[in-house]
Amino acid sequence: MQKGLVIIPTYNEAANIEKIINIILAVSQKLEVLVIDDNSPDNTAKIIREIRKKNKRVHLETRPKKLGLGTAYVKGFAYALKNGYDFAFEMDADFSHDPIELPNFINLLGNYDLIIGSRYVQGISVVNWPMKRLLLSYFACVFARIVTGIPVRDLTSGFKCYSRNALARVDWRKFKVDGYGFQIQSVYSVYKAGLRLKEIPIIFVERRAGESKMSKRIIWEAWWLVWKLRLLSIFNGTRYIKK
Ligand SMILES: Nc1nc2c(ncn2[C@@H]2O[C@H](COP(=O)(O)OP(=O)(O)OP(=O)(O)O)[C@@H](O)[C@H]2O)c(=O)[nH]1
Ligand SMILES: [Mg+2]
């Protein structure tokens, strides 16, 4: 049986984490969970340590302070490769990504190396976002698609499934971006490696519990990154692929 790792970075997700892990583990026997917690003041990590006492399908990595989503995933991908997983997911803890949809990704793995859960392939499937945030996200994706030339509608999605091959081909150590930038650059890299990408519709629901961590810095970082990737496409499209 193939084995997959759902990587969930957490910062103050005590209200969500146990519930979401239970659903993930019930949804597919193939799945294990890795939580990457940045010393959350609400003691998210303590909850994981308790779960781990009874359940060996749950894993925990901790970091001393809040270091951002991008580097958390890089750590998670290294963990997945080192521990022999066949595929790995990026997923949020806050129920914006519905664990029920996980098998839809897994079913496509034989044919694709990166499956992207997309809010923008079947109309717009976002629930409970203020209009301002929805428009910002939607047009940011249109802009990023046009400038980078990557044929993907939801370039900033954080609900993604990578084959082991995709994880191994990308040189994650060269990534210096966080948040939306990380999402765009990861798709760019897999695409430039010549691997097969697929977008599938997901329904994205705004978090109900816990706090948002969106920042202006992350939006600016993504804006500059998109132009950088455009230039790289012209001069060195394989910058982030392992030689
Ligand atoms: N380890 C770690 N996890 C983080 C960090 N920042 C955010 N996260 C987690 O990454 C996931 C996505 O973050 P969110 O705060 O939900 O970001 P968002 O979805 O853009 O915004 P909201 O849902 O509106 O809050 C969640 O599981 C967070 O707990 C961080 O610096 N370190
Ligand atoms: Mg969220």
PDB file of C-alpha atoms and ligand atoms in Angstrom:
ATOM      1  CA  MET A   1       0.000   0.000   0.000  1.00  0.00           C
ATOM      2  CA  GLN A   2       1.217   3.490  -0.830  1.00  0.00           C
ATOM      3  CA  LYS A   3       1.840   5.787   2.075  1.00  0.00           C
ATOM      4  CA  GLY A   4       1.193   9.540   2.125  1.00  0.00           C
ATOM      5  CA  LEU A   5       1.999  12.324   4.545  1.00  0.00           C
ATOM      6  CA  VAL A   6      -0.338  15.238   5.215  1.00  0.00           C
ATOM      7  CA  ILE A   7       1.892  18.107   6.323  1.00  0.00           C
ATOM      8  CA  ILE A   8       0.138  20.701   8.483  1.00  0.00           C
ATOM      9  CA  PRO A   9       2.062  23.747   9.691  1.00  0.00           C
ATOM     10  CA  THR A  10       0.473  25.171  12.801  1.00  0.00           C
ATOM     11  CA  TYR A  11       0.599  28.391  14.736  1.00  0.00           C
ATOM     12  CA  ASN A  12      -2.070  28.579  17.427  1.00  0.00           C
ATOM     13  CA  GLU A  13      -4.398  25.929  16.061  1.00  0.00           C
ATOM     14  CA  ALA A  14      -5.377  24.250  19.337  1.00  0.00           C
ATOM     15  CA  ALA A  15      -9.041  24.794  18.482  1.00  0.00           C
ATOM     16  CA  ASN A  16      -8.778  22.829  15.223  1.00  0.00           C
ATOM     17  CA  ILE A  17      -5.887  20.409  15.181  1.00  0.00           C
ATOM     18  CA  GLU A  18      -7.212  17.341  16.957  1.00  0.00           C
ATOM     19  CA  LYS A  19     -10.491  17.384  15.082  1.00  0.00           C
ATOM     20  CA  ILE A  20      -8.862  17.707  11.687  1.00  0.00           C
ATOM     21  CA  ILE A  21      -6.311  14.969  12.377  1.00  0.00           C
ATOM     22  CA  ASN A  22      -9.063  12.540  13.380  1.00  0.00           C
ATOM     23  CA  ILE A  23     -10.912  13.151  10.135  1.00  0.00           C
ATOM     24  CA  ILE A  24      -7.773  12.842   7.976  1.00  0.00           C
ATOM     25  CA  LEU A  25      -6.830   9.501   9.532  1.00  0.00           C
ATOM     26  CA  ALA A  26     -10.369   8.177   9.084  1.00  0.00           C
ATOM     27  CA  VAL A  27     -10.642   9.306   5.467  1.00  0.00           C
ATOM     28  CA  SER A  28      -7.791   7.141   4.158  1.00  0.00           C
ATOM     29  CA  GLN A  29      -5.699   4.341   5.630  1.00  0.00           C
ATOM     30  CA  LYS A  30      -2.841   5.460   3.391  1.00  0.00           C
ATOM     31  CA  LEU A  31      -2.426   8.732   5.243  1.00  0.00           C
ATOM     32  CA  GLU A  32      -0.269   9.832   8.140  1.00  0.00           C
ATOM     33  CA  VAL A  33      -0.024  13.364   9.517  1.00  0.00           C
ATOM     34  CA  LEU A  34       2.989  15.553  10.252  1.00  0.00           C
ATOM     35  CA  VAL A  35       2.328  18.702  12.274  1.00  0.00           C
ATOM     36  CA  ILE A  36       5.036  21.376  12.133  1.00  0.00           C
ATOM     37  CA  ASP A  37       4.441  23.645  15.069  1.00  0.00           C
ATOM     38  CA  ASP A  38       6.285  26.900  15.721  1.00  0.00           C
ATOM     39  CA  ASN A  39       6.098  26.922  19.496  1.00  0.00           C
ATOM     40  CA  SER A  40       2.450  28.046  19.479  1.00  0.00           C
ATOM     41  CA  PRO A  41       1.623  29.918  22.693  1.00  0.00           C
ATOM     42  CA  ASP A  42      -1.726  28.082  22.824  1.00  0.00           C
ATOM     43  CA  ASN A  43       0.130  24.761  23.246  1.00  0.00           C
ATOM     44  CA  THR A  44      -0.882  23.159  19.954  1.00  0.00           C
ATOM     45  CA  ALA A  45       2.212  20.922  20.209  1.00  0.00           C
ATOM     46  CA  LYS A  46       1.106  19.527  23.555  1.00  0.00           C
ATOM     47  CA  ILE A  47      -2.113  18.262  21.985  1.00  0.00           C
ATOM     48  CA  ILE A  48      -0.077  16.458  19.319  1.00  0.00           C
ATOM     49  CA  ARG A  49       2.188  14.863  21.921  1.00  0.00           C
ATOM     50  CA  GLU A  50      -0.912  13.486  23.650  1.00  0.00           C
ATOM     51  CA  ILE A  51      -2.331  12.102  20.384  1.00  0.00           C
ATOM     52  CA  ARG A  52       1.048  10.533  19.560  1.00  0.00           C
ATOM     53  CA  LYS A  53       0.987   8.456  22.723  1.00  0.00           C
ATOM     54  CA  LYS A  54      -1.897   6.467  21.230  1.00  0.00           C
ATOM     55  CA  ASN A  55      -1.426   6.936  17.518  1.00  0.00           C
ATOM     56  CA  LYS A  56       1.745   6.269  15.565  1.00  0.00           C
ATOM     57  CA  ARG A  57       0.278   7.689  12.360  1.00  0.00           C
ATOM     58  CA  VAL A  58       0.724  11.168  13.808  1.00  0.00           C
ATOM     59  CA  HIS A  59       4.108  12.921  13.856  1.00  0.00           C
ATOM     60  CA  LEU A  60       5.367  16.178  15.253  1.00  0.00           C
ATOM     61  CA  GLU A  61       8.234  18.494  14.402  1.00  0.00           C
ATOM     62  CA  THR A  62       8.679  21.682  16.365  1.00  0.00           C
ATOM     63  CA  ARG A  63      10.583  24.883  15.831  1.00  0.00           C
ATOM     64  CA  PRO A  64      11.524  27.423  18.488  1.00  0.00           C
ATOM     65  CA  LYS A  65       9.517  30.350  17.108  1.00  0.00           C
ATOM     66  CA  LYS A  66       7.172  31.477  14.322  1.00  0.00           C
ATOM     67  CA  LEU A  67       9.297  31.061  11.203  1.00  0.00           C
ATOM     68  CA  GLY A  68       6.681  31.124   8.457  1.00  0.00           C
ATOM     69  CA  LEU A  69       4.772  28.693   6.309  1.00  0.00           C
ATOM     70  CA  GLY A  70       7.367  28.330   3.537  1.00  0.00           C
ATOM     71  CA  THR A  71      10.223  26.989   5.640  1.00  0.00           C
ATOM     72  CA  ALA A  72       7.769  24.783   7.551  1.00  0.00           C
ATOM     73  CA  TYR A  73       6.813  23.031   4.309  1.00  0.00           C
ATOM     74  CA  VAL A  74      10.434  22.701   3.220  1.00  0.00           C
ATOM     75  CA  LYS A  75      11.094  20.900   6.487  1.00  0.00           C
ATOM     76  CA  GLY A  76       8.010  18.736   5.965  1.00  0.00           C
ATOM     77  CA  PHE A  77       9.028  17.764   2.429  1.00  0.00           C
ATOM     78  CA  ALA A  78      12.487  16.732   3.641  1.00  0.00           C
ATOM     79  CA  TYR A  79      10.801  14.627   6.333  1.00  0.00           C
ATOM     80  CA  ALA A  80       8.565  12.946   3.740  1.00  0.00           C
ATOM     81  CA  LEU A  81      11.515  12.076   1.489  1.00  0.00           C
ATOM     82  CA  LYS A  82      13.665  10.845   4.348  1.00  0.00           C
ATOM     83  CA  ASN A  83      10.940   8.637   5.783  1.00  0.00           C
ATOM     84  CA  GLY A  84       9.924   6.954   2.550  1.00  0.00           C
ATOM     85  CA  TYR A  85       6.501   8.460   1.877  1.00  0.00           C
ATOM     86  CA  ASP A  86       5.161   8.018  -1.670  1.00  0.00           C
ATOM     87  CA  PHE A  87       3.352  11.350  -1.695  1.00  0.00           C
ATOM     88  CA  ALA A  88       2.748  14.383   0.505  1.00  0.00           C
ATOM     89  CA  PHE A  89       0.050  16.990   1.013  1.00  0.00           C
ATOM     90  CA  GLU A  90       0.164  20.650   1.923  1.00  0.00           C
ATOM     91  CA  MET A  91      -2.860  21.458   4.037  1.00  0.00           C
ATOM     92  CA  ASP A  92      -4.066  24.116   6.497  1.00  0.00           C
ATOM     93  CA  ALA A  93      -5.189  23.238  10.012  1.00  0.00           C
ATOM     94  CA  ASP A  94      -8.172  25.560  10.088  1.00  0.00           C
ATOM     95  CA  PHE A  95     -10.745  23.533   8.056  1.00  0.00           C
ATOM     96  CA  SER A  96     -10.472  25.877   5.061  1.00  0.00           C
ATOM     97  CA  HIS A  97      -9.373  22.703   3.289  1.00  0.00           C
ATOM     98  CA  ASP A  98     -11.886  19.888   3.690  1.00  0.00           C
ATOM     99  CA  PRO A  99     -10.184  16.580   4.529  1.00  0.00           C
ATOM    100  CA  ILE A 100     -13.054  14.734   2.854  1.00  0.00           C
ATOM    101  CA  GLU A 101     -11.540  15.857  -0.451  1.00  0.00           C
ATOM    102  CA  LEU A 102      -8.174  14.146   0.154  1.00  0.00           C
ATOM    103  CA  PRO A 103      -9.038  10.918  -1.754  1.00  0.00           C
ATOM    104  CA  ASN A 104      -9.871  12.981  -4.874  1.00  0.00           C
ATOM    105  CA  PHE A 105      -6.212  13.985  -4.983  1.00  0.00           C
ATOM    106  CA  ILE A 106      -4.844  10.531  -4.145  1.00  0.00           C
ATOM    107  CA  ASN A 107      -6.858   8.937  -6.966  1.00  0.00           C
ATOM    108  CA  LEU A 108      -5.035  11.081  -9.528  1.00  0.00           C
ATOM    109  CA  LEU A 109      -1.511  10.362  -8.312  1.00  0.00           C
ATOM    110  CA  GLY A 110      -0.630   7.718 -10.892  1.00  0.00           C
ATOM    111  CA  ASN A 111      -1.140  10.226 -13.688  1.00  0.00           C
ATOM    112  CA  TYR A 112       0.106  13.477 -12.144  1.00  0.00           C
ATOM    113  CA  ASP A 113       2.987  14.729 -10.005  1.00  0.00           C
ATOM    114  CA  LEU A 114       1.273  17.774  -8.556  1.00  0.00           C
ATOM    115  CA  ILE A 115      -2.445  17.966  -7.921  1.00  0.00           C
ATOM    116  CA  ILE A 116      -3.673  21.410  -6.934  1.00  0.00           C
ATOM    117  CA  GLY A 117      -6.913  21.970  -5.055  1.00  0.00           C
ATOM    118  CA  SER A 118      -8.287  24.971  -6.880  1.00  0.00           C
ATOM    119  CA  ARG A 119     -10.804  27.618  -5.856  1.00  0.00           C
ATOM    120  CA  TYR A 120     -11.022  28.943  -9.390  1.00  0.00           C
ATOM    121  CA  VAL A 121     -11.515  26.067 -11.838  1.00  0.00           C
ATOM    122  CA  GLN A 122     -15.250  25.657 -11.476  1.00  0.00           C
ATOM    123  CA  GLY A 123     -16.388  29.244 -11.195  1.00  0.00           C
ATOM    124  CA  ILE A 124     -15.337  30.551  -7.783  1.00  0.00           C
ATOM    125  CA  SER A 125     -15.711  28.119  -4.879  1.00  0.00           C
ATOM    126  CA  VAL A 126     -14.901  30.178  -1.809  1.00  0.00           C
ATOM    127  CA  VAL A 127     -17.286  30.361   1.134  1.00  0.00           C
ATOM    128  CA  ASN A 128     -17.470  33.222   3.663  1.00  0.00           C
ATOM    129  CA  TRP A 129     -14.730  35.495   2.420  1.00  0.00           C
ATOM    130  CA  PRO A 130     -15.419  39.228   2.412  1.00  0.00           C
ATOM    131  CA  MET A 131     -15.740  40.482  -1.185  1.00  0.00           C
ATOM    132  CA  LYS A 132     -12.522  42.498  -0.834  1.00  0.00           C
ATOM    133  CA  ARG A 133     -10.431  39.457   0.045  1.00  0.00           C
ATOM    134  CA  LEU A 134     -12.039  37.333  -2.658  1.00  0.00           C
ATOM    135  CA  LEU A 135     -11.363  39.916  -5.359  1.00  0.00           C
ATOM    136  CA  LEU A 136      -7.789  40.396  -4.169  1.00  0.00           C
ATOM    137  CA  SER A 137      -7.114  36.670  -4.263  1.00  0.00           C
ATOM    138  CA  TYR A 138      -8.855  36.086  -7.590  1.00  0.00           C
ATOM    139  CA  PHE A 139      -7.128  38.924  -9.440  1.00  0.00           C
ATOM    140  CA  ALA A 140      -3.790  38.128  -7.820  1.00  0.00           C
ATOM    141  CA  CYS A 141      -4.108  34.656  -9.349  1.00  0.00           C
ATOM    142  CA  VAL A 142      -5.048  36.054 -12.777  1.00  0.00           C
ATOM    143  CA  PHE A 143      -2.081  38.434 -12.586  1.00  0.00           C
ATOM    144  CA  ALA A 144       0.334  35.710 -11.445  1.00  0.00           C
ATOM    145  CA  ARG A 145      -0.839  33.377 -14.213  1.00  0.00           C
ATOM    146  CA  ILE A 146      -0.380  35.982 -16.937  1.00  0.00           C
ATOM    147  CA  VAL A 147       3.022  37.204 -15.750  1.00  0.00           C
ATOM    148  CA  THR A 148       4.555  33.800 -14.980  1.00  0.00           C
ATOM    149  CA  GLY A 149       2.882  31.944 -17.839  1.00  0.00           C
ATOM    150  CA  ILE A 150       2.031  28.957 -15.622  1.00  0.00           C
ATOM    151  CA  PRO A 151      -1.273  27.511 -16.894  1.00  0.00           C
ATOM    152  CA  VAL A 152      -2.856  27.171 -13.442  1.00  0.00           C
ATOM    153  CA  ARG A 153      -5.862  29.146 -12.207  1.00  0.00           C
ATOM    154  CA  ASP A 154      -5.223  28.981  -8.485  1.00  0.00           C
ATOM    155  CA  LEU A 155      -1.508  29.622  -8.089  1.00  0.00           C
ATOM    156  CA  THR A 156      -1.750  30.565  -4.420  1.00  0.00           C
ATOM    157  CA  SER A 157      -3.649  27.481  -3.278  1.00  0.00           C
ATOM    158  CA  GLY A 158      -2.281  25.821  -0.176  1.00  0.00           C
ATOM    159  CA  PHE A 159      -4.111  22.518  -0.669  1.00  0.00           C
ATOM    160  CA  LYS A 160      -1.801  20.446  -2.832  1.00  0.00           C
ATOM    161  CA  CYS A 161      -0.580  16.902  -3.283  1.00  0.00           C
ATOM    162  CA  TYR A 162       2.949  16.141  -4.539  1.00  0.00           C
ATOM    163  CA  SER A 163       4.244  12.823  -5.793  1.00  0.00           C
ATOM    164  CA  ARG A 164       7.526  11.724  -4.251  1.00  0.00           C
ATOM    165  CA  ASN A 165       9.104  12.398  -7.625  1.00  0.00           C
ATOM    166  CA  ALA A 166       7.970  16.044  -7.568  1.00  0.00           C
ATOM    167  CA  LEU A 167       9.304  16.517  -4.037  1.00  0.00           C
ATOM    168  CA  ALA A 168      12.640  15.033  -5.039  1.00  0.00           C
ATOM    169  CA  ARG A 169      13.092  17.033  -8.242  1.00  0.00           C
ATOM    170  CA  VAL A 170      12.697  20.505  -6.728  1.00  0.00           C
ATOM    171  CA  ASP A 171      15.593  22.143  -4.889  1.00  0.00           C
ATOM    172  CA  TRP A 172      13.613  23.395  -1.905  1.00  0.00           C
ATOM    173  CA  ARG A 173      16.704  24.743  -0.148  1.00  0.00           C
ATOM    174  CA  LYS A 174      16.811  27.578  -2.673  1.00  0.00           C
ATOM    175  CA  PHE A 175      13.346  28.806  -1.672  1.00  0.00           C
ATOM    176  CA  LYS A 176      13.384  32.095   0.214  1.00  0.00           C
ATOM    177  CA  VAL A 177       9.683  32.931   0.118  1.00  0.00           C
ATOM    178  CA  ASP A 178       6.754  32.543   2.434  1.00  0.00           C
ATOM    179  CA  GLY A 179       2.978  32.388   2.183  1.00  0.00           C
ATOM    180  CA  TYR A 180       1.535  33.058  -1.276  1.00  0.00           C
ATOM    181  CA  GLY A 181       5.019  33.402  -2.740  1.00  0.00           C
ATOM    182  CA  PHE A 182       5.877  29.912  -1.584  1.00  0.00           C
ATOM    183  CA  GLN A 183       2.756  28.501  -3.220  1.00  0.00           C
ATOM    184  CA  ILE A 184       3.469  30.205  -6.553  1.00  0.00           C
ATOM    185  CA  GLN A 185       7.139  29.238  -6.579  1.00  0.00           C
ATOM    186  CA  SER A 186       6.417  25.600  -5.754  1.00  0.00           C
ATOM    187  CA  VAL A 187       4.005  25.261  -8.692  1.00  0.00           C
ATOM    188  CA  TYR A 188       6.455  27.111 -10.942  1.00  0.00           C
ATOM    189  CA  SER A 189       9.254  24.714 -10.018  1.00  0.00           C
ATOM    190  CA  VAL A 190       7.261  21.530 -10.582  1.00  0.00           C
ATOM    191  CA  TYR A 191       6.001  22.943 -13.891  1.00  0.00           C
ATOM    192  CA  LYS A 192       9.513  23.883 -15.049  1.00  0.00           C
ATOM    193  CA  ALA A 193      10.736  20.415 -14.110  1.00  0.00           C
ATOM    194  CA  GLY A 194       8.440  19.182 -16.878  1.00  0.00           C
ATOM    195  CA  LEU A 195       6.232  17.217 -14.493  1.00  0.00           C
ATOM    196  CA  ARG A 196       2.483  16.745 -14.870  1.00  0.00           C
ATOM    197  CA  LEU A 197       0.145  19.181 -13.114  1.00  0.00           C
ATOM    198  CA  LYS A 198      -3.577  18.885 -12.517  1.00  0.00           C
ATOM    199  CA  GLU A 199      -6.057  21.290 -10.932  1.00  0.00           C
ATOM    200  CA  ILE A 200      -9.158  19.899  -9.299  1.00  0.00           C
ATOM    201  CA  PRO A 201     -12.006  21.925  -7.817  1.00  0.00           C
ATOM    202  CA  ILE A 202     -12.183  22.304  -4.045  1.00  0.00           C
ATOM    203  CA  ILE A 203     -14.556  24.246  -1.853  1.00  0.00           C
ATOM    204  CA  PHE A 204     -12.549  26.626   0.313  1.00  0.00           C
ATOM    205  CA  VAL A 205     -14.254  27.730   3.523  1.00  0.00           C
ATOM    206  CA  GLU A 206     -13.005  30.628   5.651  1.00  0.00           C
ATOM    207  CA  ARG A 207     -11.756  29.595   9.077  1.00  0.00           C
ATOM    208  CA  ARG A 208     -14.311  29.551  11.879  1.00  0.00           C
ATOM    209  CA  ALA A 209     -11.929  29.027  14.783  1.00  0.00           C
ATOM    210  CA  GLY A 210      -8.535  30.495  15.620  1.00  0.00           C
ATOM    211  CA  GLU A 211      -6.900  33.614  14.277  1.00  0.00           C
ATOM    212  CA  SER A 212      -5.855  34.821  10.832  1.00  0.00           C
ATOM    213  CA  LYS A 213      -2.169  35.440  10.116  1.00  0.00           C
ATOM    214  CA  MET A 214      -2.411  37.259   6.766  1.00  0.00           C
ATOM    215  CA  SER A 215      -0.021  40.161   6.334  1.00  0.00           C
ATOM    216  CA  LYS A 216       0.775  42.897   3.812  1.00  0.00           C
ATOM    217  CA  ARG A 217       4.393  41.744   3.734  1.00  0.00           C
ATOM    218  CA  ILE A 218       3.345  38.373   2.316  1.00  0.00           C
ATOM    219  CA  ILE A 219       1.316  40.046  -0.445  1.00  0.00           C
ATOM    220  CA  TRP A 220       4.248  42.301  -1.490  1.00  0.00           C
ATOM    221  CA  GLU A 221       6.641  39.388  -1.397  1.00  0.00           C
ATOM    222  CA  ALA A 222       4.408  37.473  -3.817  1.00  0.00           C
ATOM    223  CA  TRP A 223       4.078  40.522  -6.111  1.00  0.00           C
ATOM    224  CA  TRP A 224       7.858  40.809  -6.525  1.00  0.00           C
ATOM    225  CA  LEU A 225       8.279  37.066  -6.828  1.00  0.00           C
ATOM    226  CA  VAL A 226       5.915  36.883  -9.806  1.00  0.00           C
ATOM    227  CA  TRP A 227       8.114  39.323 -11.767  1.00  0.00           C
ATOM    228  CA  LYS A 228      11.237  37.478 -10.709  1.00  0.00           C
ATOM    229  CA  LEU A 229       9.793  34.202 -11.993  1.00  0.00           C
ATOM    230  CA  ARG A 230       8.961  35.896 -15.291  1.00  0.00           C
ATOM    231  CA  LEU A 231      12.590  36.955 -15.658  1.00  0.00           C
ATOM    232  CA  LEU A 232      13.815  33.524 -14.610  1.00  0.00           C
ATOM    233  CA  SER A 233      11.597  31.947 -17.274  1.00  0.00           C
ATOM    234  CA  ILE A 234      13.503  33.964 -19.849  1.00  0.00           C
ATOM    235  CA  PHE A 235      17.032  33.434 -18.504  1.00  0.00           C
ATOM    236  CA  ASN A 236      17.096  30.393 -16.206  1.00  0.00           C
ATOM    237  CA  GLY A 237      13.790  28.525 -15.922  1.00  0.00           C
ATOM    238  CA  THR A 238      15.449  25.619 -14.133  1.00  0.00           C
ATOM    239  CA  ARG A 239      16.729  27.693 -11.206  1.00  0.00           C
ATOM    240  CA  TYR A 240      14.801  25.672  -8.614  1.00  0.00           C
ATOM    241  CA  ILE A 241      15.232  22.230 -10.116  1.00  0.00           C
ATOM    242  CA  LYS A 242      17.888  19.856  -8.831  1.00  0.00           C
ATOM    243  CA  LYS A 243      20.708  19.464 -11.305  1.00  0.00           C
TER     244      LYS A 243
HETATM  245  N1  LIG B   1       4.393  26.431  11.618  1.00  0.00           N
HETATM  246  C1  LIG B   1       3.797  27.543  11.170  1.00  0.00           C
HETATM  247  N2  LIG B   1       2.526  27.491  10.729  1.00  0.00           N
HETATM  248  C2  LIG B   1       1.948  28.633  10.289  1.00  0.00           C
HETATM  249  C3  LIG B   1       2.618  29.871  10.265  1.00  0.00           C
HETATM  250  N3  LIG B   1       1.778  30.810   9.763  1.00  0.00           N
HETATM  251  C4  LIG B   1       0.616  30.174   9.483  1.00  0.00           C
HETATM  252  N4  LIG B   1       0.708  28.863   9.802  1.00  0.00           N
HETATM  253  C5  LIG B   1      -0.302  27.804   9.601  1.00  0.00           C
HETATM  254  O1  LIG B   1      -0.503  27.719   8.207  1.00  0.00           O
HETATM  255  C6  LIG B   1      -1.873  27.465   7.907  1.00  0.00           C
HETATM  256  C7  LIG B   1      -2.439  28.602   7.074  1.00  0.00           C
HETATM  257  O2  LIG B   1      -2.416  29.796   7.829  1.00  0.00           O
HETATM  258  P1  LIG B   1      -3.703  30.745   8.005  1.00  0.00           P
HETATM  259  O3  LIG B   1      -3.496  31.646   9.188  1.00  0.00           O
HETATM  260  O4  LIG B   1      -4.938  29.918   8.005  1.00  0.00           O
HETATM  261  O5  LIG B   1      -3.574  31.636   6.712  1.00  0.00           O
HETATM  262  P2  LIG B   1      -4.712  32.012   5.705  1.00  0.00           P
HETATM  263  O6  LIG B   1      -5.530  30.794   5.386  1.00  0.00           O
HETATM  264  O7  LIG B   1      -4.052  32.763   4.603  1.00  0.00           O
HETATM  265  O8  LIG B   1      -5.567  33.053   6.536  1.00  0.00           O
HETATM  266  P3  LIG B   1      -6.870  32.802   7.486  1.00  0.00           P
HETATM  267  O9  LIG B   1      -7.407  31.440   7.263  1.00  0.00           O
HETATM  268  O10 LIG B   1      -7.810  33.894   7.133  1.00  0.00           O
HETATM  269  O11 LIG B   1      -6.360  32.920   8.862  1.00  0.00           O
HETATM  270  C8  LIG B   1      -2.559  27.275   9.252  1.00  0.00           C
HETATM  271  O12 LIG B   1      -2.579  25.910   9.567  1.00  0.00           O
HETATM  272  C9  LIG B   1      -1.656  28.066  10.205  1.00  0.00           C
HETATM  273  O13 LIG B   1      -1.711  27.610  11.537  1.00  0.00           O
HETATM  274  C10 LIG B   1       3.982  29.899  10.749  1.00  0.00           C
HETATM  275  O14 LIG B   1       4.661  30.930  10.786  1.00  0.00           O
HETATM  276  N5  LIG B   1       4.507  28.710  11.174  1.00  0.00           N
HETATM  277 MG    MG B   2      -6.597  29.746   6.796  1.00  0.00          MG
END
